[in-house]
CSV table of C-alpha atoms and ligand atoms in Angstrom, one decimal:
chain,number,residue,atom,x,y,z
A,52,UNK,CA,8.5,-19.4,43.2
A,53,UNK,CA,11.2,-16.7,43.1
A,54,UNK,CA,12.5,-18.3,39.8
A,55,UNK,CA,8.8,-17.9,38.4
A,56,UNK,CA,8.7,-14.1,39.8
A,57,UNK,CA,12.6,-13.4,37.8
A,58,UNK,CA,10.9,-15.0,34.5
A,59,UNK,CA,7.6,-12.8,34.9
A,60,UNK,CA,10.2,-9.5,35.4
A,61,UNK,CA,8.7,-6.2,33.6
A,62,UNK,CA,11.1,-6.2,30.3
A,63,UNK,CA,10.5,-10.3,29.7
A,64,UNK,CA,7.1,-9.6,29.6
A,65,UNK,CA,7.1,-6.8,28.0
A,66,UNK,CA,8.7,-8.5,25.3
A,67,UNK,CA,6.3,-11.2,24.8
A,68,UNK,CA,3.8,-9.2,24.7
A,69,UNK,CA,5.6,-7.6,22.2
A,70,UNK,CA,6.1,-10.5,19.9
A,71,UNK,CA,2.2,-11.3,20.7
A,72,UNK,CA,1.4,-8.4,18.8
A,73,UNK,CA,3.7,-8.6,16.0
A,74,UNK,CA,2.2,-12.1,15.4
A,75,UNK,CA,-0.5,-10.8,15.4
A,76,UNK,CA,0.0,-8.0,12.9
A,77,UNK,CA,1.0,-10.3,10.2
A,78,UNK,CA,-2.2,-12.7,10.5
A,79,UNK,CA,-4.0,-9.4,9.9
A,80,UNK,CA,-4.3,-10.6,6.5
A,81,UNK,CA,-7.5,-12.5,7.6
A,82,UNK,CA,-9.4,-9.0,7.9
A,83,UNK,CA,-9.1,-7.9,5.0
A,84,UNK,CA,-11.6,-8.5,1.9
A,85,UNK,CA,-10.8,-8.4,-1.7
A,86,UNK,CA,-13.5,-6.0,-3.7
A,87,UNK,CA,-13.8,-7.6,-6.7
A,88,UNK,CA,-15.9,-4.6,-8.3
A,89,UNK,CA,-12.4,-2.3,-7.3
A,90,UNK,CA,-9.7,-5.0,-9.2
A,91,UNK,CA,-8.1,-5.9,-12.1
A,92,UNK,CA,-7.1,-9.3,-13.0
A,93,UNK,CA,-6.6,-11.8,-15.6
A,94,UNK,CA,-7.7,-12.7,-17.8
A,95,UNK,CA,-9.5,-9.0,-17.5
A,96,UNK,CA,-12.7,-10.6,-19.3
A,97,UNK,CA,-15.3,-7.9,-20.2
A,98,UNK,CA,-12.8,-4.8,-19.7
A,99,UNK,CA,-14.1,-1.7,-21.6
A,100,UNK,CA,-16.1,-4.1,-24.2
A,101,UNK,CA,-19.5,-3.9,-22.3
A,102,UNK,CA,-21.9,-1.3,-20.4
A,103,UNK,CA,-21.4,-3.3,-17.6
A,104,UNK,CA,-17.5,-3.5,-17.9
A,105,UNK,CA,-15.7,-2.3,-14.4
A,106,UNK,CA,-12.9,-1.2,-16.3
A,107,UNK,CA,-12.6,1.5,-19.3
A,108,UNK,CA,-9.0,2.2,-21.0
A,109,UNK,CA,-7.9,4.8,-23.0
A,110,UNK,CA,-4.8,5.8,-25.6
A,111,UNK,CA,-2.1,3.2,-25.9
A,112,UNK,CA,-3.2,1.0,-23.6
A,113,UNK,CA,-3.7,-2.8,-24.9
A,114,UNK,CA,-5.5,-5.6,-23.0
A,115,UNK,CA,-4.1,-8.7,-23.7
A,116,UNK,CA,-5.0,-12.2,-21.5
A,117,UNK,CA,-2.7,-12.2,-19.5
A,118,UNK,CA,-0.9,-8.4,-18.7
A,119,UNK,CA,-2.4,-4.9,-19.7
A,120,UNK,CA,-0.1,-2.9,-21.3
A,121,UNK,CA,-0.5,1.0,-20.8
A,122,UNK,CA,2.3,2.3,-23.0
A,123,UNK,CA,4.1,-0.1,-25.7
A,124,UNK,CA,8.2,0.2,-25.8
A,125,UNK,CA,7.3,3.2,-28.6
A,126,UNK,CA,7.9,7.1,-28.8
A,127,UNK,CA,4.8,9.5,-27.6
A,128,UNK,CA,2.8,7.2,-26.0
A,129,UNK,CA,-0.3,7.7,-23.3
A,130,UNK,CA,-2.4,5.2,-22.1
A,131,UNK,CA,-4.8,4.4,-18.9
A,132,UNK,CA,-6.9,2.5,-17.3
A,133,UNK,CA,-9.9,3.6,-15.2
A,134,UNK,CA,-12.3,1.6,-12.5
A,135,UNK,CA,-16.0,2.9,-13.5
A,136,UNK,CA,-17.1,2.2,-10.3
A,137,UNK,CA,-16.2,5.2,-7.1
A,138,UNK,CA,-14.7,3.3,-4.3
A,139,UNK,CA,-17.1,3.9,-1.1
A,140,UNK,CA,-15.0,2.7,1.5
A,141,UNK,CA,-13.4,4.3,3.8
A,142,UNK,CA,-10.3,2.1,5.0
A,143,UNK,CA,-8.4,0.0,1.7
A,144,UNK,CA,-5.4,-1.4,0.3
A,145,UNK,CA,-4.3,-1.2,-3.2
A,146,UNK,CA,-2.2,-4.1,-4.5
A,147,UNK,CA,-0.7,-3.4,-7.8
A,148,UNK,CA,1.3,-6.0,-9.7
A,149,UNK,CA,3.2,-4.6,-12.2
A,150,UNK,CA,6.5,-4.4,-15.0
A,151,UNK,CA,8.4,-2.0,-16.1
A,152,UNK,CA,10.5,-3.5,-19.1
A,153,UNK,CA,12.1,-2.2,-22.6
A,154,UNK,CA,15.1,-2.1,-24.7
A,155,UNK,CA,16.4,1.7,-23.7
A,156,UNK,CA,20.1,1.2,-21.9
A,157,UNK,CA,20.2,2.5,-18.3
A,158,UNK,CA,18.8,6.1,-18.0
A,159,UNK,CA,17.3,6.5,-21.3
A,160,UNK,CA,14.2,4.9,-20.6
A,161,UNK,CA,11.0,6.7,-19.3
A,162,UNK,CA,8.9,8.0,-18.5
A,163,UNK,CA,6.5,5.8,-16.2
A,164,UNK,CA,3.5,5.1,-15.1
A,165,UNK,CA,1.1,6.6,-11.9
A,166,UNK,CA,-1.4,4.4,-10.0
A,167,UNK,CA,-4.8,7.0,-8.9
A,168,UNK,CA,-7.5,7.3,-6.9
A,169,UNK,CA,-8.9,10.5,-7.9
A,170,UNK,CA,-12.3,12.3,-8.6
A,171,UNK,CA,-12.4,12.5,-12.1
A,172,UNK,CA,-11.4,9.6,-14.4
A,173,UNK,CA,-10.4,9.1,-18.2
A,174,UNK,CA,-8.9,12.4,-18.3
A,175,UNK,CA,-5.7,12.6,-20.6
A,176,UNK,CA,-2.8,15.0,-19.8
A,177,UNK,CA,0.6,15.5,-19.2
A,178,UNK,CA,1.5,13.8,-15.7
A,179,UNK,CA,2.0,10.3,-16.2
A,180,UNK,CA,-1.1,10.3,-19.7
A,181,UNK,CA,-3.3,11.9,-17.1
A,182,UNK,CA,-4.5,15.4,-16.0
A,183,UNK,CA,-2.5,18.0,-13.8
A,184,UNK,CA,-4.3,19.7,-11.1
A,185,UNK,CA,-6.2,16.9,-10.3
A,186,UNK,CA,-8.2,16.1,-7.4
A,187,UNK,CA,-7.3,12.9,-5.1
A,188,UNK,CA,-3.8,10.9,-4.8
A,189,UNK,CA,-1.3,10.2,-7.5
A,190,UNK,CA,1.4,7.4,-6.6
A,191,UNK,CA,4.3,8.4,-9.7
A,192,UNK,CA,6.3,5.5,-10.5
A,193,UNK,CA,8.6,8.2,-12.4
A,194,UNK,CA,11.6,5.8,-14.2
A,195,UNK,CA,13.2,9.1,-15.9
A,196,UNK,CA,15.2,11.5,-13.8
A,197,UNK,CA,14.5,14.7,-15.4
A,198,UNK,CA,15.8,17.3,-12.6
A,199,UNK,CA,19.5,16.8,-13.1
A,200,UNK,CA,19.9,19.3,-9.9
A,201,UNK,CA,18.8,16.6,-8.3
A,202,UNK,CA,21.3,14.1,-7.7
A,203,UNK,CA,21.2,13.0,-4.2
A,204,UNK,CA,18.5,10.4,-5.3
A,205,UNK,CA,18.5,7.4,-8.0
A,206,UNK,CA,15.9,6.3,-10.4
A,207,UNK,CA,13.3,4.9,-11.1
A,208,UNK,CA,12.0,7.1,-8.3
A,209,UNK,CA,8.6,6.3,-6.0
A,210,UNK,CA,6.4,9.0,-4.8
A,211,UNK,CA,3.1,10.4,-3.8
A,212,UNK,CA,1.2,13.7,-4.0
A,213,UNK,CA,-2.2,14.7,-2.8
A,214,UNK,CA,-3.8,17.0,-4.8
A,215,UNK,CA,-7.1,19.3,-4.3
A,216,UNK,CA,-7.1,20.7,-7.9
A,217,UNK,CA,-5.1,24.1,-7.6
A,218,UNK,CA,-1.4,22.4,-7.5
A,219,UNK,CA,0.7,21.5,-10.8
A,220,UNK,CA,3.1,18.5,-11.1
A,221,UNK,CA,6.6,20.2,-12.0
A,222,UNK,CA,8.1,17.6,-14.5
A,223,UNK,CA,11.4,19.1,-14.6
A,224,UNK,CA,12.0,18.6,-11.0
A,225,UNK,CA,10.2,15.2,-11.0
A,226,UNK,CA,7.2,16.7,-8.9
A,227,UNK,CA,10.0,17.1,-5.9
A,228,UNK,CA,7.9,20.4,-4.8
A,229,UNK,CA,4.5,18.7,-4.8
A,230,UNK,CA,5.4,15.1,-3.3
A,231,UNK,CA,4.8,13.5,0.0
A,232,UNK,CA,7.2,11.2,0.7
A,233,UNK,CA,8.9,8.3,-1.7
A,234,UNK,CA,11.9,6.1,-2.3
A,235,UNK,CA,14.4,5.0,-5.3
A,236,UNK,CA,13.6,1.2,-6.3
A,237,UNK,CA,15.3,-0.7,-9.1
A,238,UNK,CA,11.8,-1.5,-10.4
A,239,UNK,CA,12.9,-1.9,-14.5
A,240,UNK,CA,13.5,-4.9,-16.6
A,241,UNK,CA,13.4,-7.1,-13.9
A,242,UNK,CA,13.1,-11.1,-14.3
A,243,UNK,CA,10.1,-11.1,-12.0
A,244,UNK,CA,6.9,-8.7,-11.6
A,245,UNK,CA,7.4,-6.0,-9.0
A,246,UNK,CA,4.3,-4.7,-6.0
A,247,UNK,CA,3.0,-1.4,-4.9
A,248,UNK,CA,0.7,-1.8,-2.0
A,249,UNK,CA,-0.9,1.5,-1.4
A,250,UNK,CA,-2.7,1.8,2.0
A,251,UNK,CA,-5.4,4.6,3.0
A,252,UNK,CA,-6.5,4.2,6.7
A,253,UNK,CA,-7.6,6.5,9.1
A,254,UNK,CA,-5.6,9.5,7.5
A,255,UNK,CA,-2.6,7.4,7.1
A,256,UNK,CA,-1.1,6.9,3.7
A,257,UNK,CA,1.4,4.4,3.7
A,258,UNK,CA,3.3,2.8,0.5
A,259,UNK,CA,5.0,-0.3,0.4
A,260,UNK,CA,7.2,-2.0,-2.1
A,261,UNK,CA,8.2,-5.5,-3.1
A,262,UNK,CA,10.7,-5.5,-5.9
A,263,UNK,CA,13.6,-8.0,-5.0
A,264,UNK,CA,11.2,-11.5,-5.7
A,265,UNK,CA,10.9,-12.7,-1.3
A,266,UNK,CA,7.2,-11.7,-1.3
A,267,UNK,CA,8.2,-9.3,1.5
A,268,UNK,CA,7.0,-5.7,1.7
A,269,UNK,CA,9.6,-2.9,2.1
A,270,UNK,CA,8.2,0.6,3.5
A,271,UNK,CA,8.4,3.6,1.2
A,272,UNK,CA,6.3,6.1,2.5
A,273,UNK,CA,4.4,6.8,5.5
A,274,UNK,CA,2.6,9.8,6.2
A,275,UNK,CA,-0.2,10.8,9.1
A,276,UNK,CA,-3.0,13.6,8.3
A,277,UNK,CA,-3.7,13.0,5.1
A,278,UNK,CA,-7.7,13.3,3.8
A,279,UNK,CA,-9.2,12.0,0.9
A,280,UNK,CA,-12.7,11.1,0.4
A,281,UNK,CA,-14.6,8.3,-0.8
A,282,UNK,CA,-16.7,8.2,-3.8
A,283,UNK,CA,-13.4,8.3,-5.8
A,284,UNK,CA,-12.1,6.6,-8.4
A,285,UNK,CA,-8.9,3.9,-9.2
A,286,UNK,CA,-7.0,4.3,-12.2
A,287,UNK,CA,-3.5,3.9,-13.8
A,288,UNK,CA,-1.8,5.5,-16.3
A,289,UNK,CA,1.4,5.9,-17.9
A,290,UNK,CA,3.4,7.7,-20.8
A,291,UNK,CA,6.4,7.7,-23.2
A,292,UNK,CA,8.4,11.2,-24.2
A,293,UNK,CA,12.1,11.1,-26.1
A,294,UNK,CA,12.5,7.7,-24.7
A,295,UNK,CA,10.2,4.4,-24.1
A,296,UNK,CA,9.3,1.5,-21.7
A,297,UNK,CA,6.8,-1.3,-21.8
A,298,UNK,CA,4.5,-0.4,-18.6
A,299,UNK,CA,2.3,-3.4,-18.2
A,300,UNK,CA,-0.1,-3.8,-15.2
A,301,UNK,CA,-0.8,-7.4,-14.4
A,302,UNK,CA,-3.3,-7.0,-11.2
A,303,UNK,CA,-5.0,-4.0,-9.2
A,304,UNK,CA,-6.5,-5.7,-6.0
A,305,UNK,CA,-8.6,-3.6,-3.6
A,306,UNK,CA,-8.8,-4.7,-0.5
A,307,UNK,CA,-11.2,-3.3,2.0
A,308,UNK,CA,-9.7,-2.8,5.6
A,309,UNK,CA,-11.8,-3.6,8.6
A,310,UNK,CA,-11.1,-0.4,11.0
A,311,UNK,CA,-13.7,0.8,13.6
A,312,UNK,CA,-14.1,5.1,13.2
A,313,UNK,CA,-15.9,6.5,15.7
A,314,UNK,CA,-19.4,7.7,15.9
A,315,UNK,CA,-18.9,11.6,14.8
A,316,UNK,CA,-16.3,10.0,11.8
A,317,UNK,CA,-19.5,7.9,10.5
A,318,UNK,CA,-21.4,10.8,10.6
A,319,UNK,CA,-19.2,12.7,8.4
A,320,UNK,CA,-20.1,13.1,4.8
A,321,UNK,CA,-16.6,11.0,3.8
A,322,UNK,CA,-17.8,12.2,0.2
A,323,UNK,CA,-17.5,16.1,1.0
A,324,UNK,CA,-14.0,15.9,2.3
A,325,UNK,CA,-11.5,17.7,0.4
A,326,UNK,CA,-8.6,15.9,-0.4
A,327,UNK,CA,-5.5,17.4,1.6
A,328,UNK,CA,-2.6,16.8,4.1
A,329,UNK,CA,-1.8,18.5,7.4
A,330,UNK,CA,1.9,18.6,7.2
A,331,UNK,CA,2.0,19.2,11.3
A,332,UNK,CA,1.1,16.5,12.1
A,333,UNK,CA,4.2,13.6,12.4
A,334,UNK,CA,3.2,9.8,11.0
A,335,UNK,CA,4.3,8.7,14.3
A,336,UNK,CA,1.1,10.3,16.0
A,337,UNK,CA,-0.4,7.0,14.4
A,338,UNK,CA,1.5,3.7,16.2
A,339,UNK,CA,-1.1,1.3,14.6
A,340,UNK,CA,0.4,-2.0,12.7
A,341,UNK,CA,3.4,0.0,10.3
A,342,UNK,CA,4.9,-3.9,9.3
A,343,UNK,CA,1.7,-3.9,6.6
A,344,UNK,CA,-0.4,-6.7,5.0
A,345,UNK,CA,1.5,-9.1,3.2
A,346,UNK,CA,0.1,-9.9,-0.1
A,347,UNK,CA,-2.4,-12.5,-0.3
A,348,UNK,CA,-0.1,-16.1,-1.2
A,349,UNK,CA,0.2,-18.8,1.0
A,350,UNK,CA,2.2,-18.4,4.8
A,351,UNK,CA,6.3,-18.9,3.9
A,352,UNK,CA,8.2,-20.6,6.1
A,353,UNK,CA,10.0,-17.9,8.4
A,354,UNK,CA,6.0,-16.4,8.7
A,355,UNK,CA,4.8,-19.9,9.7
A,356,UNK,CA,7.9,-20.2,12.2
A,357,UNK,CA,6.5,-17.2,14.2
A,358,UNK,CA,3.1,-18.4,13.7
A,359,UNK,CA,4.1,-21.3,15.9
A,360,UNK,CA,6.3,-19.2,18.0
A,361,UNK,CA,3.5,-16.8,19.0
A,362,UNK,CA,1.2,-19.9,20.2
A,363,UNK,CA,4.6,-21.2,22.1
A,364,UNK,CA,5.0,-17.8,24.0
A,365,UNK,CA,0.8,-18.0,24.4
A,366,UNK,CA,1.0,-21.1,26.3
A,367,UNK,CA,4.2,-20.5,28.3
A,368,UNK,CA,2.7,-16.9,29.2
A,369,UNK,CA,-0.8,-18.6,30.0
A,370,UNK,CA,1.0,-21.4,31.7
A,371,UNK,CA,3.4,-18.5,34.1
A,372,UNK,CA,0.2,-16.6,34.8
A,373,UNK,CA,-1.5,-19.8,35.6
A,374,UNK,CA,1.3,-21.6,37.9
A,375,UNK,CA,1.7,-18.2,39.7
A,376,UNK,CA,-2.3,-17.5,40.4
A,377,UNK,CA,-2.2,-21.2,41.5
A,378,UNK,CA,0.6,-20.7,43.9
A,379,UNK,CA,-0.9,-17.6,45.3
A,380,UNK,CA,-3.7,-19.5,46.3
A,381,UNK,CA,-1.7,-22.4,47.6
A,382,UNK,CA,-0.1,-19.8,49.8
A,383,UNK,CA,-3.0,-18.1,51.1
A,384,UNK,CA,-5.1,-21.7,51.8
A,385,UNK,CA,-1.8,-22.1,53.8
A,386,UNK,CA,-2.1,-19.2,55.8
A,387,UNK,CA,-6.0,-20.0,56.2
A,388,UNK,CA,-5.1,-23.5,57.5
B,59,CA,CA1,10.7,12.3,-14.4
């Protein structure tokens, strides 16, 4: 009994419990739904030929069967891509698969592309081949360092801004004034394609990154207080200047999250919030799974390890309780008898 009483010790448990819930994070996958009406995927059949089409494009932008080329490796070039349906929902997750690729020599290559979920769409401009003062979230995929006071970070250059239409993107300081959050990733002329997953839930933004190929998200941003509303729209755009890349986009996936709100949040008008962030408040306020979803392809080995590991520690911590509750009761029959 007392080695039973030493295994169940406050930190041990602790720990499993710990490891429970970790587990449990990454089968999370299982809750969340792919919105087919919200993605872009091969062999993007129907896009911007039809009424009916989900998808409209603008500029440079060439669909081809199997990637969707915004900007070609060529001078001056602006092209998008725009959902046509607004995205009601309230809690989602953005997968974008995408390649950044051209002849240009390290650092004269640019200018790069910007995923969006913002109120209007097909709008042409100068951040990224779309608008400035727009309304919503821009993720900037920026590949050209134009602020050359600002050397303490490396390029291509990852980061997010929430707009509510009165705020300009500064190009030459690579919208450092205006952005959220973000992270350097060596995202160009890789071998493989590269992932964005853009989460929005419960006034968390969160932006992850897989670029090195192991199908493992790596945490970029991840901000608390942030508001957007629904009734949005997805997009992606991208331009060329001086110098040129290839931006392709191979896959938009929405996912819709499954997150309970309370009953006062579902009465909200989510449509009639205006998008904005409340810089007081710190993303840690929000403890709620930070490891993120892992991309929908089959369970890898380490992932299928803990898998197994979780049940293990299940059984051994059901079988602890279980000897101990029993032993209890052994005792007090004893003292009974
Ligand atoms: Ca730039």
């Amino acid at each position: 009994m007392g080695n039973f009483r030493a295994f169940l010790s406050a930190p041990l448990v602790f720990l499993i419990f710990q490891s429970y819930l970790v587990c449990c994070d990454i089968t999370d996958g299982n809750t969340e739904h792919l919105k087919r009406e919200h993605s872009l995927m091969k062999p993007y059949q129907g896009v911007g030929s039809s009424p009916s089409s989900q998808w409209d494009f603008w500029g440079s932008t060439l669909v081809t069967s199997s990637y969707v080329r915004l900007t070609p490796d060529e001078k001056s070039k602006q092209g998008s891509i725009w959902n046509t349906v607004p995205c009601y929902l309230k809690d989602w997750e953005m997968h974008v698969q995408f390649k950044v690729h051209g002849s240009g020599k390290k650092n004269l290559h640019g200018d790069g592309l910007a995923v969006w979920y913002t109120k209007d769409r097909l709008h042409p401009g100068p951040v990224f081949g779309n608008q400035d003062q727009f309304l919503g979230l821009a993720l900037f995929v920026d590949t050209f360092r134009n602020d050359l006071h600002g050397m303490d970070r490396s390029f291509p250059f990852i980061s997010a801004m929430v707009n509510n239409g009165s705020v300009n993107y500064d190009h030459g300081k690579d919208g450092r004034s205006s952005e959220l959050g973000g992270c350097s990733a060596e995202i160009r002329n890789r071998e493989h394609d590269t992932y964005l997953a853009i989460r929005y839930s419960k006034g968390r933004l969160t932006v992850m990154i897989d670029v090195e190929d192991k199908n493992e998200w790596k945490e970029c941003i991840d901000i608390g207080g942030v508001r957007l509303p629904t009734g949005y729209f997805f997009g992606a755009s991208a331009a060329t200047g001086d110098l040129s890349d290839n931006h392709d986009i191979i896959s938009m996936k929405l996912y819709q999250l499954m997150v309970e709100h309370t009953p006062e949040e579902e009465n909200l008008d989510w449509t009639k919030i205006e998008p904005s962030v409340s810089l007081l408040k710190s993303p840690k306020d929000n403890i709620d799974d930070p490891t993120g979803n892992f991309r929908g392809t089959p369970l890898t080995g380490w992932k299928v390890f803990l898998l197994l590991l979780c049940a293990l520690l299940g059984i051994v911590v059901c079988a602890v309780v279980g000897a101990v509750v029993f032993q209890k009761r052994q005792e007090r029959n004893k003292r009974f008898y």
